[in-house]
Amino acid sequence: MAIQHFPLKLVSRRMLAPAVGHYVFVRDDGQPLDFIPGQFIQVHFHYADGTATKRSYSLATIHDHAMAPGEEVEIAVSYVPGGAATALFEGLEAGGIIDASGPFGRFCLA
Ligand SMILES: Cc1cc2nc3c(=O)[nH]c(=O)nc-3n(C[C@H](O)[C@H](O)[C@H](O)COP(=O)(O)OP(=O)(O)OC[C@H]3O[C@@H](n4cnc5c(N)ncnc54)[C@H](O)[C@@H]3O)c2cc1C
């Protein structure tokens, strides 16, 4: 499973708890986002001064097949007061695009 860089489009979001958001995305370049449950993506963005940064988020979608193009993936974001990525996610509306890469994380199935 090669690590790739891709745009993710927000399909929907809802609150799971007062400070935890559930976000549903679809890969916006027509390619599948295949992953092993437990792997994570990185979200790339910039601080206000233009410095590039990134944060990691675990892929929460349960699946038992190779992901096809257009299939939705989910993450849960715990909001951190004053957090840079928290602000990004809080301001993201349906149809909004974020820059992501992955999947990351390797598991040993013994
Ligand atoms: C492999 C991996 C997977 C992850 N998966 C998830 C996930 O599925 N969902 C998720 O919500 N986050 C996950 N994280 C954490 C996520 O990457 C960010 O660190 C988190 O969202 C905070 O980013 P931020 O930019 O909003 O806050 P920042 O701007 O990085 O932090 C703002 C301030 O809050 C402090 N802070 C940061 N995080 C916490 C915390 N958890 N508790 C208390 N203080 C904190 C910082 O020290 C700083 O002072 C994961 C991290 C890793 C390494």
Coordinates of N, CA and C and ligand atoms in Angstrom, one line a residue:
M1 N 0.9 -1.2 0.0 CA 0.0 0.0 0.0 C 0.9 1.2 0.0
A2 N 1.0 1.9 -1.1 CA 2.0 3.0 -1.2 C 1.4 4.3 -0.6
I3 N 2.3 5.0 0.1 CA 1.9 6.3 0.7 C 1.7 7.3 -0.4
Q4 N 0.5 8.0 -0.4 CA 0.2 9.0 -1.4 C -0.2 10.3 -0.8
H5 N -0.3 11.3 -1.6 CA -0.7 12.7 -1.3 C -1.9 13.0 -2.1
F6 N -3.0 13.4 -1.4 CA -4.3 13.6 -2.1 C -5.2 14.6 -1.4
P7 N -6.2 15.1 -2.2 CA -7.2 16.0 -1.6 C -8.3 15.2 -1.0
L8 N -8.8 15.6 0.2 CA -10.0 15.0 0.8 C -11.1 16.1 0.8
K9 N -12.3 15.7 0.4 CA -13.4 16.6 0.4 C -14.4 16.2 1.5
L10 N -14.8 17.2 2.4 CA -15.7 16.9 3.5 C -17.1 16.7 2.9
V11 N -17.6 15.5 3.3 CA -19.0 15.1 2.9 C -20.0 15.6 4.0
S12 N -19.6 15.3 5.3 CA -20.5 15.7 6.4 C -19.7 15.7 7.7
R13 N -20.3 16.4 8.6 CA -19.7 16.4 10.0 C -20.8 16.5 11.0
R14 N -20.5 15.9 12.1 CA -21.5 16.0 13.2 C -20.7 15.9 14.5
M15 N -21.3 16.3 15.6 CA -20.6 16.3 16.9 C -20.9 15.0 17.6
L16 N -19.9 14.3 18.1 CA -20.1 13.0 18.8 C -20.2 13.3 20.3
A17 N -19.5 14.4 20.7 CA -19.5 14.9 22.1 C -19.2 16.4 22.0
P18 N -19.3 17.1 23.1 CA -19.1 18.6 23.0 C -17.8 19.0 22.3
A19 N -16.8 18.2 22.5 CA -15.5 18.6 21.9 C -14.9 17.6 21.0
V20 N -15.8 16.7 20.4 CA -15.3 15.7 19.5 C -16.2 15.7 18.2
G21 N -15.5 15.9 17.1 CA -16.3 16.0 15.8 C -16.0 14.7 15.0
H22 N -17.1 14.2 14.4 CA -17.0 13.1 13.4 C -17.0 13.7 12.0
Y23 N -16.0 13.4 11.3 CA -15.9 13.9 9.9 C -15.8 12.8 8.9
V24 N -16.7 13.0 7.8 CA -16.7 12.0 6.7 C -16.2 12.7 5.5
F25 N -15.2 12.0 4.9 CA -14.5 12.6 3.7 C -14.6 11.6 2.6
V26 N -14.4 12.1 1.4 CA -14.2 11.3 0.2 C -12.9 11.8 -0.5
R27 N -12.1 10.9 -1.0 CA -10.9 11.3 -1.7 C -11.4 12.0 -3.0
D28 N -10.8 13.2 -3.3 CA -11.4 14.1 -4.3 C -10.6 14.0 -5.7
D29 N -9.7 13.0 -5.8 CA -9.0 12.9 -7.0 C -9.4 11.6 -7.8
G30 N -10.5 11.0 -7.4 CA -11.0 9.8 -8.2 C -10.3 8.5 -7.8
Q31 N -9.3 8.6 -6.9 CA -8.6 7.4 -6.5 C -9.1 6.8 -5.2
P32 N -8.9 5.5 -5.0 CA -9.4 5.0 -3.7 C -8.4 5.3 -2.6
L33 N -8.9 5.5 -1.4 CA -8.1 5.6 -0.2 C -8.1 4.3 0.6
D34 N -7.2 3.4 0.2 CA -7.2 2.1 0.8 C -6.3 2.1 2.0
F35 N -6.7 1.3 3.0 CA -5.9 1.3 4.3 C -6.3 0.1 5.1
I36 N -5.5 -0.2 6.1 CA -5.7 -1.2 7.0 C -6.3 -0.5 8.3
P37 N -7.4 -1.0 8.8 CA -8.0 -0.4 10.0 C -6.9 -0.2 11.1
G38 N -6.9 1.0 11.6 CA -5.9 1.4 12.6 C -4.8 2.3 12.0
Q39 N -4.7 2.3 10.7 CA -3.7 3.2 10.1 C -4.2 4.7 10.2
F40 N -3.4 5.6 9.9 CA -3.7 7.0 10.0 C -3.3 7.8 8.8
I41 N -3.9 9.0 8.7 CA -3.5 9.9 7.6 C -2.9 11.1 8.3
Q42 N -2.1 11.9 7.5 CA -1.7 13.2 7.9 C -2.4 14.3 7.1
V43 N -2.7 15.4 7.9 CA -3.4 16.5 7.3 C -2.4 17.6 7.2
H44 N -2.2 18.2 6.0 CA -1.2 19.2 5.8 C -1.9 20.6 5.7
F45 N -1.3 21.6 6.4 CA -1.9 22.9 6.3 C -0.8 23.9 6.7
H46 N -1.1 25.2 6.8 CA -0.1 26.2 7.1 C -0.6 27.0 8.3
Y47 N 0.4 27.4 9.2 CA 0.1 28.3 10.3 C -0.2 29.7 9.6
A48 N -0.7 30.6 10.4 CA -1.0 31.9 9.9 C 0.2 32.6 9.3
D49 N 1.4 32.3 9.8 CA 2.6 32.9 9.2 C 3.2 32.3 8.0
G50 N 2.4 31.2 7.5 CA 2.8 30.6 6.3 C 3.6 29.3 6.4
T51 N 4.1 29.0 7.6 CA 4.9 27.9 7.9 C 4.0 26.6 7.7
A52 N 4.6 25.6 6.9 CA 3.9 24.4 6.7 C 3.9 23.5 8.0
T53 N 2.8 22.8 8.2 CA 2.7 21.9 9.3 C 1.8 20.8 9.0
K54 N 1.7 19.8 9.9 CA 0.8 18.7 9.6 C 0.4 18.0 10.9
R55 N -0.8 17.3 10.9 CA -1.3 16.6 12.1 C -1.7 15.2 11.6
S56 N -1.7 14.3 12.5 CA -2.1 12.9 12.2 C -3.5 12.6 12.8
Y57 N -4.3 11.8 12.0 CA -5.6 11.4 12.4 C -5.9 9.9 12.0
S58 N -6.4 9.2 13.0 CA -6.6 7.7 12.7 C -7.9 7.6 11.9
L59 N -7.8 6.7 10.9 CA -8.9 6.3 10.0 C -9.8 5.4 10.8
A60 N -11.1 5.9 11.0 CA -12.0 5.2 11.8 C -13.0 4.3 11.1
T61 N -12.9 4.3 9.8 CA -13.9 3.5 9.0 C -13.6 2.0 9.1
I62 N -14.6 1.2 9.3 CA -14.4 -0.2 9.4 C -14.8 -0.8 8.0
H63 N -13.8 -1.5 7.4 CA -14.1 -2.1 6.1 C -13.4 -3.5 6.0
D64 N -14.0 -4.3 5.1 CA -13.4 -5.7 5.0 C -13.1 -6.0 3.5
H65 N -12.9 -4.9 2.8 CA -12.6 -5.1 1.3 C -11.7 -3.9 0.9
A66 N -11.1 -4.1 -0.3 CA -10.3 -3.0 -0.8 C -11.2 -1.8 -1.1
M67 N -10.8 -0.6 -0.6 CA -11.7 0.6 -0.8 C -11.7 1.0 -2.3
A68 N -12.9 1.3 -2.7 CA -13.0 1.7 -4.1 C -13.0 3.2 -4.2
P69 N -12.8 3.8 -5.4 CA -12.9 5.2 -5.6 C -14.3 5.7 -5.2
G70 N -14.3 6.8 -4.5 CA -15.6 7.4 -4.0 C -16.1 6.9 -2.7
E71 N -15.5 5.9 -2.1 CA -15.9 5.4 -0.8 C -15.5 6.4 0.3
E72 N -16.4 6.5 1.2 CA -16.2 7.5 2.3 C -15.2 6.9 3.4
V73 N -14.5 7.8 4.0 CA -13.6 7.5 5.1 C -14.0 8.5 6.3
E74 N -13.8 8.0 7.5 CA -14.2 8.8 8.6 C -13.0 9.0 9.6
I75 N -13.0 10.2 10.2 CA -12.1 10.4 11.3 C -12.8 11.0 12.5
A76 N -12.3 10.9 13.7 CA -12.9 11.6 14.8 C -11.8 12.6 15.3
V77 N -12.2 13.8 15.5 CA -11.3 14.9 15.9 C -11.6 15.4 17.3
S78 N -10.7 15.2 18.2 CA -10.9 15.8 19.5 C -10.4 17.2 19.5
Y79 N -11.2 18.2 19.8 CA -10.8 19.6 19.7 C -9.9 20.0 20.9
V80 N -8.8 20.6 20.5 CA -7.8 21.1 21.5 C -7.9 22.6 21.6
P81 N -8.3 23.2 22.7 CA -8.4 24.7 22.8 C -7.1 25.3 22.2
G82 N -7.3 26.3 21.3 CA -6.2 27.0 20.7 C -5.4 26.2 19.7
G83 N -5.8 25.0 19.4 CA -5.1 24.1 18.4 C -5.2 24.6 17.0
A84 N -4.1 24.5 16.3 CA -4.1 24.9 14.9 C -5.0 24.1 14.0
A85 N -4.8 22.7 14.1 CA -5.7 21.9 13.3 C -7.1 21.9 13.8
T86 N -7.3 22.1 15.1 CA -8.6 22.2 15.6 C -9.4 23.3 14.9
A87 N -8.7 24.4 14.8 CA -9.3 25.6 14.1 C -9.7 25.3 12.6
L88 N -8.7 24.5 12.0 CA -9.0 24.1 10.6 C -10.3 23.3 10.5
F89 N -10.4 22.3 11.4 CA -11.5 21.4 11.4 C -12.8 22.1 11.8
E90 N -12.7 22.9 12.8 CA -13.9 23.6 13.2 C -14.5 24.5 12.1
G91 N -13.6 25.1 11.3 CA -14.0 26.0 10.2 C -14.4 25.3 8.9
L92 N -14.2 24.0 8.8 CA -14.4 23.2 7.6 C -15.9 22.9 7.4
E93 N -16.4 23.3 6.2 CA -17.8 23.1 5.9 C -17.9 22.0 4.8
A94 N -19.1 21.4 4.7 CA -19.3 20.4 3.7 C -18.8 20.9 2.3
G95 N -18.1 20.1 1.6 CA -17.6 20.5 0.3 C -16.2 21.1 0.4
G96 N -15.7 21.4 1.6 CA -14.4 21.9 1.8 C -13.3 20.9 1.5
I97 N -12.2 21.3 1.1 CA -11.1 20.4 0.8 C -9.9 20.6 1.7
I98 N -9.4 19.4 2.2 CA -8.1 19.5 2.9 C -7.1 18.6 2.2
D99 N -5.8 18.9 2.5 CA -4.7 18.3 1.8 C -4.2 17.2 2.8
A100 N -4.1 15.9 2.3 CA -3.8 14.8 3.2 C -2.8 13.9 2.5
S101 N -2.2 13.0 3.3 CA -1.3 12.0 2.8 C -1.4 10.8 3.7
G102 N -1.0 9.6 3.1 CA -1.1 8.4 3.9 C -1.4 7.2 2.9
P103 N -1.8 6.1 3.4 CA -2.0 5.8 4.9 C -0.6 5.5 5.5
F104 N -0.5 5.8 6.8 CA 0.7 5.5 7.6 C 0.4 4.5 8.7
G105 N 1.4 3.9 9.2 CA 1.2 2.9 10.3 C 1.3 1.5 9.8
R106 N 2.2 0.8 10.3 CA 2.3 -0.6 9.9 C 2.0 -1.5 11.1
F107 N 1.3 -2.7 10.7 CA 0.9 -3.6 11.7 C 1.5 -5.0 11.4
C108 N 1.8 -5.7 12.4 CA 2.4 -7.0 12.3 C 1.3 -8.0 12.6
L109 N 0.8 -8.7 11.6 CA -0.3 -9.7 11.8 C 0.4 -11.0 12.0
A110 N 0.5 -11.4 13.3 CA 1.2 -12.7 13.6 C 0.2 -13.8 13.7
Ligands
LIG1 C1 -0.5 8.6 15.0 C2 -1.4 9.7 15.6 C3 -2.8 9.5 15.4 C4 -3.7 10.5 15.9 N1 -5.0 10.3 15.7 C5 -5.9 11.3 16.2 C6 -7.3 11.2 16.0 O1 -7.8 10.2 15.4 N2 -8.1 12.2 16.5 C7 -7.6 13.3 17.1 O2 -8.4 14.1 17.6 N3 -6.2 13.4 17.3 C8 -5.4 12.5 16.8 N4 -4.0 12.7 17.0 C9 -3.6 14.0 17.5 C10 -3.6 15.0 16.4 O3 -2.6 14.7 15.4 C11 -3.3 16.5 16.9 O4 -2.2 16.5 17.7 C12 -4.5 17.1 17.6 O5 -5.6 17.1 16.8 C13 -4.2 18.5 18.1 O6 -3.8 19.3 17.0 P1 -4.0 20.8 17.0 O7 -3.3 21.4 15.8 O8 -5.5 21.1 17.1 O9 -3.4 21.3 18.4 P2 -1.9 22.0 18.5 O10 -1.9 23.3 17.9 O11 -0.9 21.0 18.1 O12 -1.8 22.1 20.1 C14 -2.3 23.2 20.8 C15 -1.9 23.1 22.3 O13 -2.6 22.0 22.9 C16 -1.7 21.1 23.4 N5 -2.2 19.8 23.0 C17 -2.2 19.2 21.8 N6 -2.9 18.0 21.8 C18 -3.3 17.8 23.1 C19 -4.1 16.8 23.8 N7 -4.5 15.7 23.1 N8 -4.3 17.0 25.1 C20 -3.9 18.1 25.8 N9 -3.2 19.1 25.2 C21 -2.9 19.0 23.9 C22 -0.4 21.4 22.7 O14 0.7 21.0 23.5 C23 -0.5 22.9 22.5 O15 -0.1 23.6 23.7 C24 -3.2 11.7 16.5 C25 -1.8 11.8 16.7 C26 -0.9 10.8 16.2 C27 0.6 11.0 16.4

